[in-house]
Amino acid sequence: MIRPNDRIYVLPPDFGVVYIDGEIIRPGVYNLPATGPLTLSRLVAAAGGLGPIAIPERVDLTRMIGDAREATVRFNLAAIRKRTEPDIFLRPNDHIIIGTNWIAQPLAVIRNGFRATYGFGFLLDRNFGNDVFGAPPTNIGN
């Protein structure tokens, strides 16, 4: 019997979770939505997108098959985004790992080094160029 001032709590149904890890901006556990299916590309977007050294062609999905087996399949997220491959619907307890390779980190360091050098060179030329190299020549009146 419900009486005045009684509180009734209704827990939302558990639709399951998926896990995303690796070279992603916000790795973690994500709830499957109650309103419809969640796809791989939508999960990557919800997790903030790929990290700076992620390789979109190396997305591994591990899914339980029955009670005692699991299968891992590699997907090409770049092809999914270009719509040349179908997007994948996720199921409860799927585990997605966004991969990289051994050369991605050194290339990122080199790329960022060039960016830093270019930015410093630009600042040096624009702001301190006269102090370092002297005033630019003028041809006024000659």
PDB file of C-alpha atoms in Angstrom:
ATOM      1  CA  MET A   1       0.000   0.000   0.000  1.00  0.00           C
ATOM      2  CA  ILE A   2       1.295   3.463  -0.888  1.00  0.00           C
ATOM      3  CA  ARG A   3       0.782   6.179   1.686  1.00  0.00           C
ATOM      4  CA  PRO A   4       1.230   9.957   1.554  1.00  0.00           C
ATOM      5  CA  ASN A   5       4.921  11.027   1.551  1.00  0.00           C
ATOM      6  CA  ASP A   6       6.088   7.564   0.450  1.00  0.00           C
ATOM      7  CA  ARG A   7       8.858   7.610  -2.148  1.00  0.00           C
ATOM      8  CA  ILE A   8       8.915   5.199  -5.021  1.00  0.00           C
ATOM      9  CA  TYR A   9      12.185   4.571  -6.857  1.00  0.00           C
ATOM     10  CA  VAL A  10      12.160   2.988 -10.280  1.00  0.00           C
ATOM     11  CA  LEU A  11      15.562   1.862 -11.448  1.00  0.00           C
ATOM     12  CA  PRO A  12      16.289   2.273 -15.141  1.00  0.00           C
ATOM     13  CA  PRO A  13      16.684  -0.982 -17.024  1.00  0.00           C
ATOM     14  CA  ASP A  14      20.241  -2.151 -17.531  1.00  0.00           C
ATOM     15  CA  PHE A  15      21.007  -2.130 -21.247  1.00  0.00           C
ATOM     16  CA  GLY A  16      24.653  -3.057 -20.739  1.00  0.00           C
ATOM     17  CA  VAL A  17      27.975  -1.346 -21.176  1.00  0.00           C
ATOM     18  CA  VAL A  18      30.791  -1.291 -23.712  1.00  0.00           C
ATOM     19  CA  TYR A  19      34.468  -0.664 -23.054  1.00  0.00           C
ATOM     20  CA  ILE A  20      36.777   1.464 -25.175  1.00  0.00           C
ATOM     21  CA  ASP A  21      40.512   1.642 -24.611  1.00  0.00           C
ATOM     22  CA  GLY A  22      43.743   2.498 -26.370  1.00  0.00           C
ATOM     23  CA  GLU A  23      44.457   5.649 -28.364  1.00  0.00           C
ATOM     24  CA  ILE A  24      41.167   7.415 -27.657  1.00  0.00           C
ATOM     25  CA  ILE A  25      40.669  10.802 -25.973  1.00  0.00           C
ATOM     26  CA  ARG A  26      38.384   9.531 -23.154  1.00  0.00           C
ATOM     27  CA  PRO A  27      38.792   5.775 -22.683  1.00  0.00           C
ATOM     28  CA  GLY A  28      36.401   4.078 -20.320  1.00  0.00           C
ATOM     29  CA  VAL A  29      33.102   2.317 -19.818  1.00  0.00           C
ATOM     30  CA  TYR A  30      30.072   3.625 -21.732  1.00  0.00           C
ATOM     31  CA  ASN A  31      26.413   2.697 -21.237  1.00  0.00           C
ATOM     32  CA  LEU A  32      24.483   1.384 -24.175  1.00  0.00           C
ATOM     33  CA  PRO A  33      21.563   3.732 -24.923  1.00  0.00           C
ATOM     34  CA  ALA A  34      17.962   2.762 -24.274  1.00  0.00           C
ATOM     35  CA  THR A  35      16.727   4.574 -27.382  1.00  0.00           C
ATOM     36  CA  GLY A  36      18.449   2.542 -30.063  1.00  0.00           C
ATOM     37  CA  PRO A  37      21.602   0.758 -31.123  1.00  0.00           C
ATOM     38  CA  LEU A  38      25.062   2.221 -30.607  1.00  0.00           C
ATOM     39  CA  THR A  39      27.533   1.957 -33.466  1.00  0.00           C
ATOM     40  CA  LEU A  40      31.310   1.891 -33.419  1.00  0.00           C
ATOM     41  CA  SER A  41      31.669   5.329 -35.027  1.00  0.00           C
ATOM     42  CA  ARG A  42      29.196   6.883 -32.567  1.00  0.00           C
ATOM     43  CA  LEU A  43      31.054   5.390 -29.615  1.00  0.00           C
ATOM     44  CA  VAL A  44      34.350   6.829 -30.872  1.00  0.00           C
ATOM     45  CA  ALA A  45      32.674  10.234 -31.217  1.00  0.00           C
ATOM     46  CA  ALA A  46      31.182   9.963 -27.708  1.00  0.00           C
ATOM     47  CA  ALA A  47      34.627   9.102 -26.342  1.00  0.00           C
ATOM     48  CA  GLY A  48      36.088  12.332 -27.733  1.00  0.00           C
ATOM     49  CA  GLY A  49      37.545  10.993 -30.960  1.00  0.00           C
ATOM     50  CA  LEU A  50      40.814   9.336 -31.784  1.00  0.00           C
ATOM     51  CA  GLY A  51      44.011  10.219 -29.969  1.00  0.00           C
ATOM     52  CA  PRO A  52      46.942  11.930 -31.707  1.00  0.00           C
ATOM     53  CA  ILE A  53      48.790   8.694 -32.494  1.00  0.00           C
ATOM     54  CA  ALA A  54      45.763   6.494 -33.178  1.00  0.00           C
ATOM     55  CA  ILE A  55      45.607   4.553 -36.410  1.00  0.00           C
ATOM     56  CA  PRO A  56      41.993   4.366 -37.623  1.00  0.00           C
ATOM     57  CA  GLU A  57      42.723   1.196 -39.596  1.00  0.00           C
ATOM     58  CA  ARG A  58      43.584  -0.622 -36.328  1.00  0.00           C
ATOM     59  CA  VAL A  59      40.356  -0.802 -34.360  1.00  0.00           C
ATOM     60  CA  ASP A  60      39.945  -4.172 -32.647  1.00  0.00           C
ATOM     61  CA  LEU A  61      36.569  -5.336 -31.342  1.00  0.00           C
ATOM     62  CA  THR A  62      36.485  -8.240 -28.885  1.00  0.00           C
ATOM     63  CA  ARG A  63      33.078  -9.857 -28.381  1.00  0.00           C
ATOM     64  CA  MET A  64      31.994 -12.823 -26.277  1.00  0.00           C
ATOM     65  CA  ILE A  65      30.686 -15.763 -28.299  1.00  0.00           C
ATOM     66  CA  GLY A  66      28.604 -17.915 -25.988  1.00  0.00           C
ATOM     67  CA  ASP A  67      29.798 -18.366 -22.419  1.00  0.00           C
ATOM     68  CA  ALA A  68      33.379 -19.505 -22.890  1.00  0.00           C
ATOM     69  CA  ARG A  69      34.688 -18.084 -26.168  1.00  0.00           C
ATOM     70  CA  GLU A  70      35.550 -14.671 -27.471  1.00  0.00           C
ATOM     71  CA  ALA A  71      36.412 -13.396 -30.918  1.00  0.00           C
ATOM     72  CA  THR A  72      38.474 -10.382 -31.927  1.00  0.00           C
ATOM     73  CA  VAL A  73      37.911  -8.702 -35.284  1.00  0.00           C
ATOM     74  CA  ARG A  74      39.827  -5.749 -36.736  1.00  0.00           C
ATOM     75  CA  PHE A  75      37.864  -2.899 -38.314  1.00  0.00           C
ATOM     76  CA  ASN A  76      38.911   0.041 -40.449  1.00  0.00           C
ATOM     77  CA  LEU A  77      37.342   3.143 -38.894  1.00  0.00           C
ATOM     78  CA  ALA A  78      38.576   5.331 -41.756  1.00  0.00           C
ATOM     79  CA  ALA A  79      36.633   3.184 -44.246  1.00  0.00           C
ATOM     80  CA  ILE A  80      33.573   3.214 -41.978  1.00  0.00           C
ATOM     81  CA  ARG A  81      33.693   7.011 -41.881  1.00  0.00           C
ATOM     82  CA  LYS A  82      34.012   7.156 -45.678  1.00  0.00           C
ATOM     83  CA  ARG A  83      31.003   4.802 -45.888  1.00  0.00           C
ATOM     84  CA  THR A  84      32.931   2.212 -47.894  1.00  0.00           C
ATOM     85  CA  GLU A  85      32.449  -0.325 -45.063  1.00  0.00           C
ATOM     86  CA  PRO A  86      29.348  -0.738 -42.878  1.00  0.00           C
ATOM     87  CA  ASP A  87      29.295   0.615 -39.339  1.00  0.00           C
ATOM     88  CA  ILE A  88      29.175  -2.025 -36.601  1.00  0.00           C
ATOM     89  CA  PHE A  89      26.388  -2.287 -34.020  1.00  0.00           C
ATOM     90  CA  LEU A  90      27.775  -2.819 -30.534  1.00  0.00           C
ATOM     91  CA  ARG A  91      26.498  -5.354 -28.019  1.00  0.00           C
ATOM     92  CA  PRO A  92      26.767  -5.452 -24.223  1.00  0.00           C
ATOM     93  CA  ASN A  93      30.293  -6.124 -22.933  1.00  0.00           C
ATOM     94  CA  ASP A  94      32.004  -5.438 -26.269  1.00  0.00           C
ATOM     95  CA  HIS A  95      35.591  -4.265 -25.812  1.00  0.00           C
ATOM     96  CA  ILE A  96      37.058  -1.880 -28.380  1.00  0.00           C
ATOM     97  CA  ILE A  97      40.786  -1.145 -28.528  1.00  0.00           C
ATOM     98  CA  ILE A  98      41.998   1.709 -30.721  1.00  0.00           C
ATOM     99  CA  GLY A  99      45.464   0.744 -31.896  1.00  0.00           C
ATOM    100  CA  THR A 100      48.656   2.413 -32.967  1.00  0.00           C
ATOM    101  CA  ASN A 101      52.045   1.148 -34.136  1.00  0.00           C
ATOM    102  CA  TRP A 102      55.662   1.513 -33.119  1.00  0.00           C
ATOM    103  CA  ILE A 103      56.463   4.403 -35.478  1.00  0.00           C
ATOM    104  CA  ALA A 104      53.475   6.605 -34.596  1.00  0.00           C
ATOM    105  CA  GLN A 105      54.976   8.028 -31.372  1.00  0.00           C
ATOM    106  CA  PRO A 106      58.358   9.075 -32.886  1.00  0.00           C
ATOM    107  CA  LEU A 107      56.563  10.603 -35.872  1.00  0.00           C
ATOM    108  CA  ALA A 108      54.306  12.578 -33.523  1.00  0.00           C
ATOM    109  CA  VAL A 109      57.363  13.885 -31.659  1.00  0.00           C
ATOM    110  CA  ILE A 110      59.018  14.946 -34.919  1.00  0.00           C
ATOM    111  CA  ARG A 111      55.798  16.541 -36.182  1.00  0.00           C
ATOM    112  CA  ASN A 112      55.352  18.504 -32.959  1.00  0.00           C
ATOM    113  CA  GLY A 113      59.016  19.504 -33.074  1.00  0.00           C
ATOM    114  CA  PHE A 114      58.507  21.049 -36.499  1.00  0.00           C
ATOM    115  CA  ARG A 115      55.420  22.854 -35.253  1.00  0.00           C
ATOM    116  CA  ALA A 116      57.314  24.257 -32.275  1.00  0.00           C
ATOM    117  CA  THR A 117      60.241  25.341 -34.449  1.00  0.00           C
ATOM    118  CA  TYR A 118      57.991  26.952 -37.019  1.00  0.00           C
ATOM    119  CA  GLY A 119      56.113  28.849 -34.343  1.00  0.00           C
ATOM    120  CA  PHE A 120      59.325  30.051 -32.662  1.00  0.00           C
ATOM    121  CA  GLY A 121      60.851  31.067 -35.962  1.00  0.00           C
ATOM    122  CA  PHE A 122      57.748  33.036 -36.843  1.00  0.00           C
ATOM    123  CA  LEU A 123      57.782  34.807 -33.466  1.00  0.00           C
ATOM    124  CA  LEU A 124      61.488  35.552 -33.793  1.00  0.00           C
ATOM    125  CA  ASP A 125      61.053  37.051 -37.254  1.00  0.00           C
ATOM    126  CA  ARG A 126      57.959  39.079 -36.454  1.00  0.00           C
ATOM    127  CA  ASN A 127      58.710  40.328 -32.959  1.00  0.00           C
ATOM    128  CA  PHE A 128      62.453  40.292 -32.415  1.00  0.00           C
ATOM    129  CA  GLY A 129      63.805  40.320 -35.954  1.00  0.00           C
ATOM    130  CA  ASN A 130      65.042  43.910 -35.789  1.00  0.00           C
ATOM    131  CA  ASP A 131      66.899  43.298 -32.520  1.00  0.00           C
ATOM    132  CA  VAL A 132      68.620  40.173 -33.797  1.00  0.00           C
ATOM    133  CA  PHE A 133      69.186  40.988 -37.474  1.00  0.00           C
ATOM    134  CA  GLY A 134      69.064  44.781 -37.515  1.00  0.00           C
ATOM    135  CA  ALA A 135      66.513  47.028 -39.155  1.00  0.00           C
ATOM    136  CA  PRO A 136      65.334  46.065 -42.640  1.00  0.00           C
ATOM    137  CA  PRO A 137      66.828  48.126 -45.469  1.00  0.00           C
ATOM    138  CA  THR A 138      64.799  50.975 -46.844  1.00  0.00           C
ATOM    139  CA  ASN A 139      64.919  52.332 -50.371  1.00  0.00           C
ATOM    140  CA  ILE A 140      63.001  55.533 -49.786  1.00  0.00           C
ATOM    141  CA  GLY A 141      64.214  58.381 -51.947  1.00  0.00           C
ATOM    142  CA  ASN A 142      66.811  56.412 -53.910  1.00  0.00           C
TER     143      ASN A 142
END
